[in-house]
Structure formats: structure tokens, C-alpha cells
PDB file of C-alpha atoms in Angstrom:
ATOM      1  CA  UNK A   1      -9.110 -41.631  19.012  1.00 41.00           C
ATOM      2  CA  UNK A   2     -11.858 -41.170  21.906  1.00 47.00           C
ATOM      3  CA  UNK A   3     -14.162 -38.173  22.067  1.00 55.00           C
ATOM      4  CA  UNK A   4     -12.477 -37.538  25.720  1.00 64.00           C
ATOM      5  CA  UNK A   5      -8.828 -37.595  23.958  1.00 84.00           C
ATOM      6  CA  UNK A   6      -6.256 -34.656  25.011  1.00 93.00           C
ATOM      7  CA  UNK A   7      -7.892 -32.431  22.391  1.00 89.00           C
ATOM      8  CA  UNK A   8     -10.962 -32.092  23.636  1.00 89.00           C
ATOM      9  CA  UNK A   9      -9.207 -30.019  26.925  1.00 94.00           C
ATOM     10  CA  UNK A  10     -10.114 -26.508  27.380  1.00 93.00           C
ATOM     11  CA  UNK A  11      -7.300 -24.825  27.500  1.00 95.00           C
ATOM     12  CA  UNK A  12      -6.189 -23.503  31.225  1.00 96.00           C
ATOM     13  CA  UNK A  13      -4.183 -20.558  31.910  1.00 96.00           C
ATOM     14  CA  UNK A  14      -0.915 -21.172  33.910  1.00 97.00           C
ATOM     15  CA  UNK A  15      -0.884 -24.525  31.980  1.00 98.00           C
ATOM     16  CA  UNK A  16       0.839 -26.022  28.778  1.00 98.00           C
ATOM     17  CA  UNK A  17      -0.370 -29.025  27.358  1.00 98.00           C
ATOM     18  CA  UNK A  18       1.132 -30.348  24.418  1.00 97.00           C
ATOM     19  CA  UNK A  19       0.771 -33.941  22.682  1.00 98.00           C
ATOM     20  CA  UNK A  20       3.672 -35.464  20.543  1.00 97.00           C
ATOM     21  CA  UNK A  21       5.215 -38.392  19.503  1.00 98.00           C
ATOM     22  CA  UNK A  22       3.732 -39.949  22.220  1.00 98.00           C
ATOM     23  CA  UNK A  23       5.110 -37.975  24.511  1.00 98.00           C
ATOM     24  CA  UNK A  24       2.269 -35.860  26.680  1.00 98.00           C
ATOM     25  CA  UNK A  25       4.535 -32.921  27.952  1.00 98.00           C
ATOM     26  CA  UNK A  26       2.198 -30.909  31.094  1.00 98.00           C
ATOM     27  CA  UNK A  27       3.681 -27.874  31.704  1.00 98.00           C
ATOM     28  CA  UNK A  28       2.877 -25.478  34.804  1.00 98.00           C
ATOM     29  CA  UNK A  29       3.253 -22.268  33.371  1.00 98.00           C
ATOM     30  CA  UNK A  30       3.593 -19.488  35.590  1.00 97.00           C
ATOM     31  CA  UNK A  31       7.336 -18.772  35.866  1.00 97.00           C
ATOM     32  CA  UNK A  32       6.900 -15.413  37.862  1.00 96.00           C
ATOM     33  CA  UNK A  33       5.425 -17.201  41.030  1.00 95.00           C
ATOM     34  CA  UNK A  34       8.060 -20.390  40.669  1.00 96.00           C
ATOM     35  CA  UNK A  35       5.039 -22.038  39.536  1.00 97.00           C
ATOM     36  CA  UNK A  36       2.894 -21.725  42.061  1.00 95.00           C
ATOM     37  CA  UNK A  37      -0.378 -23.895  41.574  1.00 95.00           C
ATOM     38  CA  UNK A  38      -3.960 -22.773  41.675  1.00 94.00           C
ATOM     39  CA  UNK A  39      -7.550 -25.087  41.953  1.00 93.00           C
ATOM     40  CA  UNK A  40      -8.032 -24.121  38.279  1.00 94.00           C
ATOM     41  CA  UNK A  41      -4.277 -25.582  37.199  1.00 96.00           C
ATOM     42  CA  UNK A  42      -4.402 -28.741  39.355  1.00 97.00           C
ATOM     43  CA  UNK A  43      -8.155 -29.393  37.875  1.00 97.00           C
ATOM     44  CA  UNK A  44      -6.396 -29.191  34.139  1.00 98.00           C
ATOM     45  CA  UNK A  45      -3.104 -31.287  34.933  1.00 98.00           C
ATOM     46  CA  UNK A  46      -5.338 -33.906  36.605  1.00 98.00           C
ATOM     47  CA  UNK A  47      -8.101 -33.534  33.299  1.00 98.00           C
ATOM     48  CA  UNK A  48      -4.599 -34.368  31.818  1.00 98.00           C
ATOM     49  CA  UNK A  49      -3.934 -37.370  33.112  1.00 98.00           C
ATOM     50  CA  UNK A  50      -7.656 -38.617  33.003  1.00 97.00           C
ATOM     51  CA  UNK A  51      -7.812 -38.125  29.315  1.00 97.00           C
ATOM     52  CA  UNK A  52      -4.140 -39.350  28.976  1.00 97.00           C
ATOM     53  CA  UNK A  53      -5.418 -43.176  30.205  1.00 96.00           C
ATOM     54  CA  UNK A  54      -7.553 -43.455  27.345  1.00 95.00           C
ATOM     55  CA  UNK A  55      -5.767 -41.902  24.635  1.00 96.00           C
ATOM     56  CA  UNK A  56      -4.008 -44.639  22.673  1.00 96.00           C
ATOM     57  CA  UNK A  57      -1.749 -41.783  21.512  1.00 97.00           C
ATOM     58  CA  UNK A  58       0.000 -40.863  24.859  1.00 98.00           C
ATOM     59  CA  UNK A  59       2.434 -43.494  25.775  1.00 98.00           C
ATOM     60  CA  UNK A  60       5.104 -41.541  28.612  1.00 98.00           C
ATOM     61  CA  UNK A  61       4.126 -38.308  30.729  1.00 98.00           C
ATOM     62  CA  UNK A  62       6.052 -35.640  30.918  1.00 98.00           C
ATOM     63  CA  UNK A  63       5.424 -33.353  33.951  1.00 98.00           C
ATOM     64  CA  UNK A  64       7.544 -30.075  34.581  1.00 98.00           C
ATOM     65  CA  UNK A  65       7.480 -26.041  34.667  1.00 98.00           C
ATOM     66  CA  UNK A  66       8.880 -23.129  33.728  1.00 98.00           C
ATOM     67  CA  UNK A  67      11.346 -20.902  34.304  1.00 97.00           C
ATOM     68  CA  UNK A  68      13.698 -21.354  37.279  1.00 96.00           C
ATOM     69  CA  UNK A  69      11.203 -23.530  39.621  1.00 96.00           C
ATOM     70  CA  UNK A  70       9.307 -27.260  39.038  1.00 98.00           C
ATOM     71  CA  UNK A  71       6.767 -26.273  41.378  1.00 98.00           C
ATOM     72  CA  UNK A  72       6.501 -23.592  44.378  1.00 96.00           C
ATOM     73  CA  UNK A  73       3.293 -25.251  45.805  1.00 95.00           C
ATOM     74  CA  UNK A  74      -0.116 -23.723  46.328  1.00 92.00           C
ATOM     75  CA  UNK A  75      -0.248 -20.478  45.599  1.00 80.00           C
ATOM     76  CA  UNK A  76       0.000 -18.048  48.738  1.00 73.00           C
ATOM     77  CA  UNK A  77      -0.133 -14.669  46.940  1.00 59.00           C
ATOM     78  CA  UNK A  78      -2.543 -12.043  47.555  1.00 53.00           C
ATOM     79  CA  UNK A  79      -3.880 -12.437  43.985  1.00 55.00           C
ATOM     80  CA  UNK A  80      -3.479 -16.635  44.101  1.00 52.00           C
ATOM     81  CA  UNK A  81      -5.943 -15.848  47.286  1.00 51.00           C
ATOM     82  CA  UNK A  82      -7.854 -13.527  45.082  1.00 45.00           C
ATOM     83  CA  UNK A  83      -8.872 -16.421  42.723  1.00 48.00           C
ATOM     84  CA  UNK A  84     -12.572 -17.094  44.081  1.00 42.00           C
ATOM     85  CA  UNK A  85     -11.429 -20.985  45.049  1.00 52.00           C
ATOM     86  CA  UNK A  86     -10.799 -22.013  48.674  1.00 77.00           C
ATOM     87  CA  UNK A  87      -7.681 -23.780  49.796  1.00 81.00           C
ATOM     88  CA  UNK A  88     -10.151 -26.783  50.844  1.00 86.00           C
ATOM     89  CA  UNK A  89     -11.204 -26.760  47.030  1.00 91.00           C
ATOM     90  CA  UNK A  90      -7.266 -26.447  45.874  1.00 92.00           C
ATOM     91  CA  UNK A  91      -7.365 -29.301  48.516  1.00 94.00           C
ATOM     92  CA  UNK A  92      -9.930 -31.772  47.036  1.00 95.00           C
ATOM     93  CA  UNK A  93      -7.656 -30.607  43.305  1.00 96.00           C
ATOM     94  CA  UNK A  94      -4.754 -31.224  44.860  1.00 96.00           C
ATOM     95  CA  UNK A  95      -5.601 -34.739  45.979  1.00 98.00           C
ATOM     96  CA  UNK A  96      -7.661 -35.794  42.544  1.00 98.00           C
ATOM     97  CA  UNK A  97      -4.364 -34.568  40.726  1.00 98.00           C
ATOM     98  CA  UNK A  98      -2.060 -37.270  42.790  1.00 98.00           C
ATOM     99  CA  UNK A  99      -5.053 -40.271  42.177  1.00 98.00           C
ATOM    100  CA  UNK A 100      -4.572 -39.127  38.328  1.00 98.00           C
ATOM    101  CA  UNK A 101      -1.153 -39.942  38.566  1.00 98.00           C
ATOM    102  CA  UNK A 102      -1.215 -42.369  40.003  1.00 98.00           C
ATOM    103  CA  UNK A 103      -3.420 -44.185  38.375  1.00 98.00           C
ATOM    104  CA  UNK A 104      -2.371 -43.483  35.144  1.00 98.00           C
ATOM    105  CA  UNK A 105      -1.259 -47.044  33.805  1.00 98.00           C
ATOM    106  CA  UNK A 106       1.848 -44.798  31.179  1.00 98.00           C
ATOM    107  CA  UNK A 107       4.742 -44.271  32.794  1.00 98.00           C
ATOM    108  CA  UNK A 108       4.646 -40.083  34.344  1.00 98.00           C
ATOM    109  CA  UNK A 109       8.373 -38.309  34.671  1.00 99.00           C
ATOM    110  CA  UNK A 110       8.705 -35.943  36.891  1.00 99.00           C
ATOM    111  CA  UNK A 111      11.183 -33.090  35.205  1.00 98.00           C
ATOM    112  CA  UNK A 112      12.519 -31.331  38.329  1.00 98.00           C
ATOM    113  CA  UNK A 113      14.459 -28.587  37.393  1.00 98.00           C
ATOM    114  CA  UNK A 114      15.201 -26.090  39.913  1.00 97.00           C
ATOM    115  CA  UNK A 115      12.737 -25.715  43.371  1.00 98.00           C
ATOM    116  CA  UNK A 116      10.098 -28.033  44.401  1.00 98.00           C
ATOM    117  CA  UNK A 117       8.227 -26.510  47.517  1.00 98.00           C
ATOM    118  CA  UNK A 118       5.431 -27.395  49.319  1.00 96.00           C
ATOM    119  CA  UNK A 119       2.644 -29.978  47.373  1.00 96.00           C
ATOM    120  CA  UNK A 120       5.509 -29.394  44.309  1.00 98.00           C
ATOM    121  CA  UNK A 121       6.995 -31.861  46.132  1.00 98.00           C
ATOM    122  CA  UNK A 122       3.752 -34.134  46.107  1.00 98.00           C
ATOM    123  CA  UNK A 123       3.360 -33.761  42.468  1.00 98.00           C
ATOM    124  CA  UNK A 124       7.024 -34.779  41.878  1.00 98.00           C
ATOM    125  CA  UNK A 125       7.129 -37.582  44.130  1.00 98.00           C
ATOM    126  CA  UNK A 126       3.670 -38.613  42.737  1.00 98.00           C
ATOM    127  CA  UNK A 127       5.114 -39.690  39.378  1.00 98.00           C
ATOM    128  CA  UNK A 128       6.665 -42.635  38.511  1.00 98.00           C
ATOM    129  CA  UNK A 129      10.443 -41.407  37.382  1.00 98.00           C
ATOM    130  CA  UNK A 130      11.705 -38.028  39.583  1.00 98.00           C
ATOM    131  CA  UNK A 131      14.401 -36.422  37.650  1.00 99.00           C
ATOM    132  CA  UNK A 132      16.767 -33.594  38.982  1.00 98.00           C
ATOM    133  CA  UNK A 133      18.911 -31.129  37.960  1.00 98.00           C
ATOM    134  CA  UNK A 134      21.579 -30.715  40.759  1.00 98.00           C
ATOM    135  CA  UNK A 135      20.136 -26.965  40.702  1.00 97.00           C
ATOM    136  CA  UNK A 136      16.790 -28.062  41.973  1.00 98.00           C
ATOM    137  CA  UNK A 137      16.012 -28.939  45.781  1.00 98.00           C
ATOM    138  CA  UNK A 138      13.015 -29.788  47.451  1.00 98.00           C
ATOM    139  CA  UNK A 139      11.127 -28.515  50.917  1.00 98.00           C
ATOM    140  CA  UNK A 140       7.931 -29.459  52.318  1.00 98.00           C
ATOM    141  CA  UNK A 141       7.347 -25.930  53.462  1.00 95.00           C
ATOM    142  CA  UNK A 142       3.801 -26.486  54.949  1.00 96.00           C
ATOM    143  CA  UNK A 143       4.358 -25.801  59.002  1.00 97.00           C
ATOM    144  CA  UNK A 144       6.475 -22.226  57.513  1.00 95.00           C
ATOM    145  CA  UNK A 145       2.753 -20.736  57.152  1.00 95.00           C
ATOM    146  CA  UNK A 146       0.880 -23.381  59.846  1.00 96.00           C
ATOM    147  CA  UNK A 147       0.078 -26.029  58.206  1.00 96.00           C
ATOM    148  CA  UNK A 148       0.889 -29.866  57.696  1.00 97.00           C
ATOM    149  CA  UNK A 149       1.820 -31.823  54.716  1.00 97.00           C
ATOM    150  CA  UNK A 150      -0.929 -32.366  52.165  1.00 97.00           C
ATOM    151  CA  UNK A 151      -1.390 -33.838  48.657  1.00 97.00           C
ATOM    152  CA  UNK A 152      -0.564 -37.491  50.211  1.00 98.00           C
ATOM    153  CA  UNK A 153       3.241 -36.040  51.343  1.00 98.00           C
ATOM    154  CA  UNK A 154       2.795 -37.460  54.294  1.00 98.00           C
ATOM    155  CA  UNK A 155       2.893 -41.417  52.886  1.00 98.00           C
ATOM    156  CA  UNK A 156       5.142 -40.732  49.568  1.00 98.00           C
ATOM    157  CA  UNK A 157       7.853 -38.625  51.391  1.00 98.00           C
ATOM    158  CA  UNK A 158       7.885 -41.437  54.736  1.00 97.00           C
ATOM    159  CA  UNK A 159       7.973 -44.183  51.765  1.00 96.00           C
ATOM    160  CA  UNK A 160      10.793 -42.900  49.469  1.00 97.00           C
ATOM    161  CA  UNK A 161      12.984 -41.913  52.779  1.00 98.00           C
ATOM    162  CA  UNK A 162      11.930 -43.177  55.713  1.00 97.00           C
ATOM    163  CA  UNK A 163       9.497 -41.798  58.860  1.00 97.00           C
ATOM    164  CA  UNK A 164      12.864 -40.404  60.206  1.00 98.00           C
ATOM    165  CA  UNK A 165      13.928 -38.105  57.487  1.00 98.00           C
ATOM    166  CA  UNK A 166      10.679 -37.662  56.200  1.00 98.00           C
ATOM    167  CA  UNK A 167       9.489 -36.183  59.779  1.00 98.00           C
ATOM    168  CA  UNK A 168      12.603 -33.546  59.769  1.00 98.00           C
ATOM    169  CA  UNK A 169      11.504 -32.345  56.387  1.00 98.00           C
ATOM    170  CA  UNK A 170       8.145 -31.728  57.566  1.00 98.00           C
ATOM    171  CA  UNK A 171       9.062 -30.325  61.305  1.00 98.00           C
ATOM    172  CA  UNK A 172      11.765 -28.232  60.376  1.00 97.00           C
ATOM    173  CA  UNK A 173      11.221 -26.963  56.438  1.00 95.00           C
ATOM    174  CA  UNK A 174      14.529 -27.156  55.491  1.00 97.00           C
ATOM    175  CA  UNK A 175      16.112 -26.963  51.867  1.00 97.00           C
ATOM    176  CA  UNK A 176      17.222 -30.604  50.801  1.00 98.00           C
ATOM    177  CA  UNK A 177      19.595 -30.058  47.821  1.00 98.00           C
ATOM    178  CA  UNK A 178      19.353 -32.824  44.556  1.00 98.00           C
ATOM    179  CA  UNK A 179      22.109 -33.932  45.845  1.00 98.00           C
ATOM    180  CA  UNK A 180      21.386 -35.337  49.143  1.00 98.00           C
ATOM    181  CA  UNK A 181      17.223 -35.948  47.412  1.00 98.00           C
ATOM    182  CA  UNK A 182      19.389 -38.734  45.815  1.00 98.00           C
ATOM    183  CA  UNK A 183      21.123 -40.447  48.097  1.00 98.00           C
ATOM    184  CA  UNK A 184      18.119 -40.283  50.637  1.00 98.00           C
ATOM    185  CA  UNK A 185      16.178 -41.907  47.924  1.00 98.00           C
ATOM    186  CA  UNK A 186      13.808 -39.060  47.421  1.00 98.00           C
ATOM    187  CA  UNK A 187      14.848 -39.101  43.593  1.00 98.00           C
ATOM    188  CA  UNK A 188      15.421 -41.762  40.356  1.00 98.00           C
ATOM    189  CA  UNK A 189      18.954 -39.466  39.556  1.00 98.00           C
ATOM    190  CA  UNK A 190      20.281 -36.124  39.399  1.00 98.00           C
ATOM    191  CA  UNK A 191      22.293 -34.515  36.433  1.00 98.00           C
ATOM    192  CA  UNK A 192      24.419 -31.929  35.583  1.00 98.00           C
ATOM    193  CA  UNK A 193      22.399 -29.009  34.772  1.00 98.00           C
ATOM    194  CA  UNK A 194      24.331 -28.553  31.698  1.00 98.00           C
ATOM    195  CA  UNK A 195      23.241 -32.011  30.362  1.00 98.00           C
ATOM    196  CA  UNK A 196      19.726 -32.243  32.455  1.00 98.00           C
ATOM    197  CA  UNK A 197      17.590 -31.419  29.145  1.00 98.00           C
ATOM    198  CA  UNK A 198      19.653 -34.065  27.189  1.00 98.00           C
ATOM    199  CA  UNK A 199      19.298 -36.510  29.747  1.00 98.00           C
ATOM    200  CA  UNK A 200      15.675 -35.916  30.251  1.00 98.00           C
ATOM    201  CA  UNK A 201      15.241 -36.399  26.543  1.00 98.00           C
ATOM    202  CA  UNK A 202      17.769 -39.993  26.801  1.00 98.00           C
ATOM    203  CA  UNK A 203      15.147 -41.331  29.454  1.00 98.00           C
ATOM    204  CA  UNK A 204      12.219 -40.411  27.620  1.00 98.00           C
ATOM    205  CA  UNK A 205      13.065 -42.513  24.604  1.00 98.00           C
ATOM    206  CA  UNK A 206      13.698 -45.355  26.429  1.00 98.00           C
ATOM    207  CA  UNK A 207      10.330 -44.830  27.783  1.00 98.00           C
ATOM    208  CA  UNK A 208       8.719 -45.078  24.611  1.00 98.00           C
ATOM    209  CA  UNK A 209      11.049 -48.035  23.027  1.00 98.00           C
ATOM    210  CA  UNK A 210       9.484 -49.879  25.589  1.00 98.00           C
ATOM    211  CA  UNK A 211       6.788 -52.496  26.462  1.00 98.00           C
ATOM    212  CA  UNK A 212       4.035 -50.345  27.352  1.00 97.00           C
ATOM    213  CA  UNK A 213       1.408 -53.306  29.025  1.00 98.00           C
ATOM    214  CA  UNK A 214       4.602 -54.714  30.469  1.00 98.00           C
ATOM    215  CA  UNK A 215       5.356 -51.161  32.013  1.00 98.00           C
ATOM    216  CA  UNK A 216       1.632 -50.168  33.225  1.00 98.00           C
ATOM    217  CA  UNK A 217       1.375 -53.526  34.987  1.00 98.00           C
ATOM    218  CA  UNK A 218       4.669 -52.877  36.496  1.00 98.00           C
ATOM    219  CA  UNK A 219       3.628 -48.916  37.633  1.00 98.00           C
ATOM    220  CA  UNK A 220       0.300 -51.227  39.277  1.00 98.00           C
ATOM    221  CA  UNK A 221       1.837 -53.394  40.948  1.00 98.00           C
ATOM    222  CA  UNK A 222       4.552 -51.784  42.626  1.00 98.00           C
ATOM    223  CA  UNK A 223       1.777 -49.114  43.503  1.00 98.00           C
ATOM    224  CA  UNK A 224      -0.447 -51.577  44.919  1.00 97.00           C
ATOM    225  CA  UNK A 225       2.685 -52.982  47.050  1.00 97.00           C
ATOM    226  CA  UNK A 226       4.197 -49.749  48.207  1.00 97.00           C
ATOM    227  CA  UNK A 227       1.343 -46.697  48.313  1.00 97.00           C
ATOM    228  CA  UNK A 228      -1.114 -49.386  50.482  1.00 97.00           C
ATOM    229  CA  UNK A 229      -2.036 -45.971  52.785  1.00 96.00           C
ATOM    230  CA  UNK A 230      -1.987 -43.303  50.240  1.00 98.00           C
ATOM    231  CA  UNK A 231      -5.994 -43.127  50.013  1.00 98.00           C
ATOM    232  CA  UNK A 232      -6.550 -42.584  53.685  1.00 98.00           C
ATOM    233  CA  UNK A 233      -3.240 -39.974  53.697  1.00 98.00           C
ATOM    234  CA  UNK A 234      -4.836 -38.239  51.386  1.00 98.00           C
ATOM    235  CA  UNK A 235      -8.500 -38.103  53.371  1.00 97.00           C
ATOM    236  CA  UNK A 236      -6.566 -37.430  56.577  1.00 97.00           C
ATOM    237  CA  UNK A 237      -4.654 -35.016  54.699  1.00 97.00           C
ATOM    238  CA  UNK A 238      -7.713 -32.613  53.862  1.00 96.00           C
ATOM    239  CA  UNK A 239      -9.173 -33.590  57.224  1.00 96.00           C
ATOM    240  CA  UNK A 240      -6.322 -31.905  59.055  1.00 96.00           C
ATOM    241  CA  UNK A 241      -5.487 -29.372  56.937  1.00 95.00           C
ATOM    242  CA  UNK A 242      -9.676 -28.110  56.692  1.00 93.00           C
ATOM    243  CA  UNK A 243      -9.102 -27.483  60.442  1.00 95.00           C
ATOM    244  CA  UNK A 244      -5.948 -25.908  60.400  1.00 95.00           C
ATOM    245  CA  UNK A 245      -6.540 -22.978  57.216  1.00 93.00           C
ATOM    246  CA  UNK A 246      -9.052 -22.030  60.354  1.00 92.00           C
ATOM    247  CA  UNK A 247      -6.493 -21.739  62.443  1.00 95.00           C
ATOM    248  CA  UNK A 248      -5.032 -18.000  63.949  1.00 96.00           C
ATOM    249  CA  UNK A 249      -1.549 -19.593  63.047  1.00 96.00           C
ATOM    250  CA  UNK A 250      -1.958 -20.508  59.259  1.00 94.00           C
ATOM    251  CA  UNK A 251      -3.928 -16.460  59.630  1.00 94.00           C
ATOM    252  CA  UNK A 252      -0.560 -15.744  60.744  1.00 96.00           C
ATOM    253  CA  UNK A 253       1.206 -17.782  58.492  1.00 94.00           C
ATOM    254  CA  UNK A 254      -0.451 -16.227  55.785  1.00 91.00           C
ATOM    255  CA  UNK A 255       0.188 -12.669  56.711  1.00 93.00           C
ATOM    256  CA  UNK A 256       4.341 -12.616  57.744  1.00 94.00           C
ATOM    257  CA  UNK A 257       4.143 -15.152  53.777  1.00 91.00           C
ATOM    258  CA  UNK A 258       3.007 -11.777  51.936  1.00 89.00           C
ATOM    259  CA  UNK A 259       4.647  -9.308  54.464  1.00 93.00           C
ATOM    260  CA  UNK A 260       7.725 -11.261  53.963  1.00 92.00           C
ATOM    261  CA  UNK A 261       8.598 -11.683  57.476  1.00 96.00           C
ATOM    262  CA  UNK A 262       9.248 -14.686  60.132  1.00 95.00           C
ATOM    263  CA  UNK A 263       6.081 -15.506  61.575  1.00 96.00           C
ATOM    264  CA  UNK A 264       4.685 -14.881  65.081  1.00 97.00           C
ATOM    265  CA  UNK A 265       2.453 -18.646  65.996  1.00 97.00           C
ATOM    266  CA  UNK A 266       0.479 -18.975  68.744  1.00 96.00           C
ATOM    267  CA  UNK A 267      -1.976 -21.290  68.957  1.00 93.00           C
ATOM    268  CA  UNK A 268      -1.299 -24.677  70.781  1.00 89.00           C
TER     269      UNK A 268
END
């Protein structure tokens, strides 16, 4: 095993990484916030994906979350915002994570058993298979706090479900239930909650038994054909989000979120 393998990763609070029988399980472990993301957690996910590319023991990657949710997006609590990393640093790590997932030669399976919101949607859609429980839902919640989609969501969502549906998800941040997400083409499959884990394990077992080299070439070819705008989108979102982060509307949206009230936006 190379020195840059999975075993050399430093522990990250809020992230659980395990490798067993060819499956690298990367699990966001912040259930008290529905697995909201900090820059450190995102960096840990990106590190794991990058190391997986050169560790010969890894055949499949499973990305999931603990507790009730998959991922509620970038942390917006007072504690999260006091951890030291700026939001632009967080976006930098988000973009690095999305690049690492899409570039990884191994199949990456998003295991979405509950809410996926904000950049949690971006993380899920960067993966190659998105498996959802019937209890899951998807929501691009960015405009609720005066921001725009990031993490490549502008390209990943529109590429999956088309411009009109993506625009509705982004402009009217409504919950999209798993069944609707399946009919739209946003996810690969939806399973009953009681059968979810067994169905996920069956899919992963099929991937483990499959042709790894053919999978790598297939993933590269499909991504090259369909994610042609991803890199430009990541840059566009970064600069747009950086501007919005200094706006009065974002300051109001963040206050309203923390105080659990509706925001009053005033920017024009």
C-alpha cells in the first residue's frame, strides 16, 4: 500500500472513515445538526476521496450520514460560524470535494436516507449512484438565506433534471420528496425505509463484483460527456457566492435562520 493510502489520514471531528472489504465508507457524523458541513469536514472528505484514488484496496466508496439526515448543507449555527473558517474557505473545500468525487476512478455511491439540503444536494449529485430512502427529500435552500447554489449544483442539478425544474428548485426552495426526485431523474433509485440498508448493500455488492477498470473508463467517459460545464460552474458559483456573502440580504438571512424567523430581504 502506498504511503498516501487511507490509513495515513488524520482523524477529523464530525467525520467517520472506514475501509473494509474493498468499501471505503465516508460518513458525516454530526447528527445534532443533520450533518451540516464545516470546512474541516469537507477537507476530510476530499482527502479521503483523493487518497482512495491511489489506495489499491479501495474498490467502491460509500458516502452517507449518521442520524436522521444525509447532509443539511454548510453549517449556519453560531458555533459553526465561530469555528474560524470563512464561508469562502468552506466553498473552496466544497469545490475540492466535488472535483475529487467526480475525478475518482472508483464508483461513489451516495446513501441518502433523510434530508439532503443546500450543498448536501451537490455532494449527493457529484456521486455516481444516488440511492434514496422513501423518507429522503432534496432541497436547494440557498436563496432562503440570500445566497445562490454552490458546490456545482447549478450544473449538477440542471444536468440531471433540466433547466426549468432546476430553476424552480433554486428559486423556490421547496422540499422535493424522494419519489418526485426519482421521477425527475435526480436520483438513481428509491427504496422503502425498512429495506433501504439491505438494498444499498446489494448495489454495493454488485459494484464490488464488477469490472473495476471498465467502471473507471465508463465513469470518466460519461462525466466527460455530461459535466462539460462543471469546472466553469464551480468558478462562477465561487465568485457569485463571494459577492453575496458580503450582502445585507445574507446578513439578514443568517440572522433570521438563527432566530428561526422569516427573513426580510432588502437588496436590489
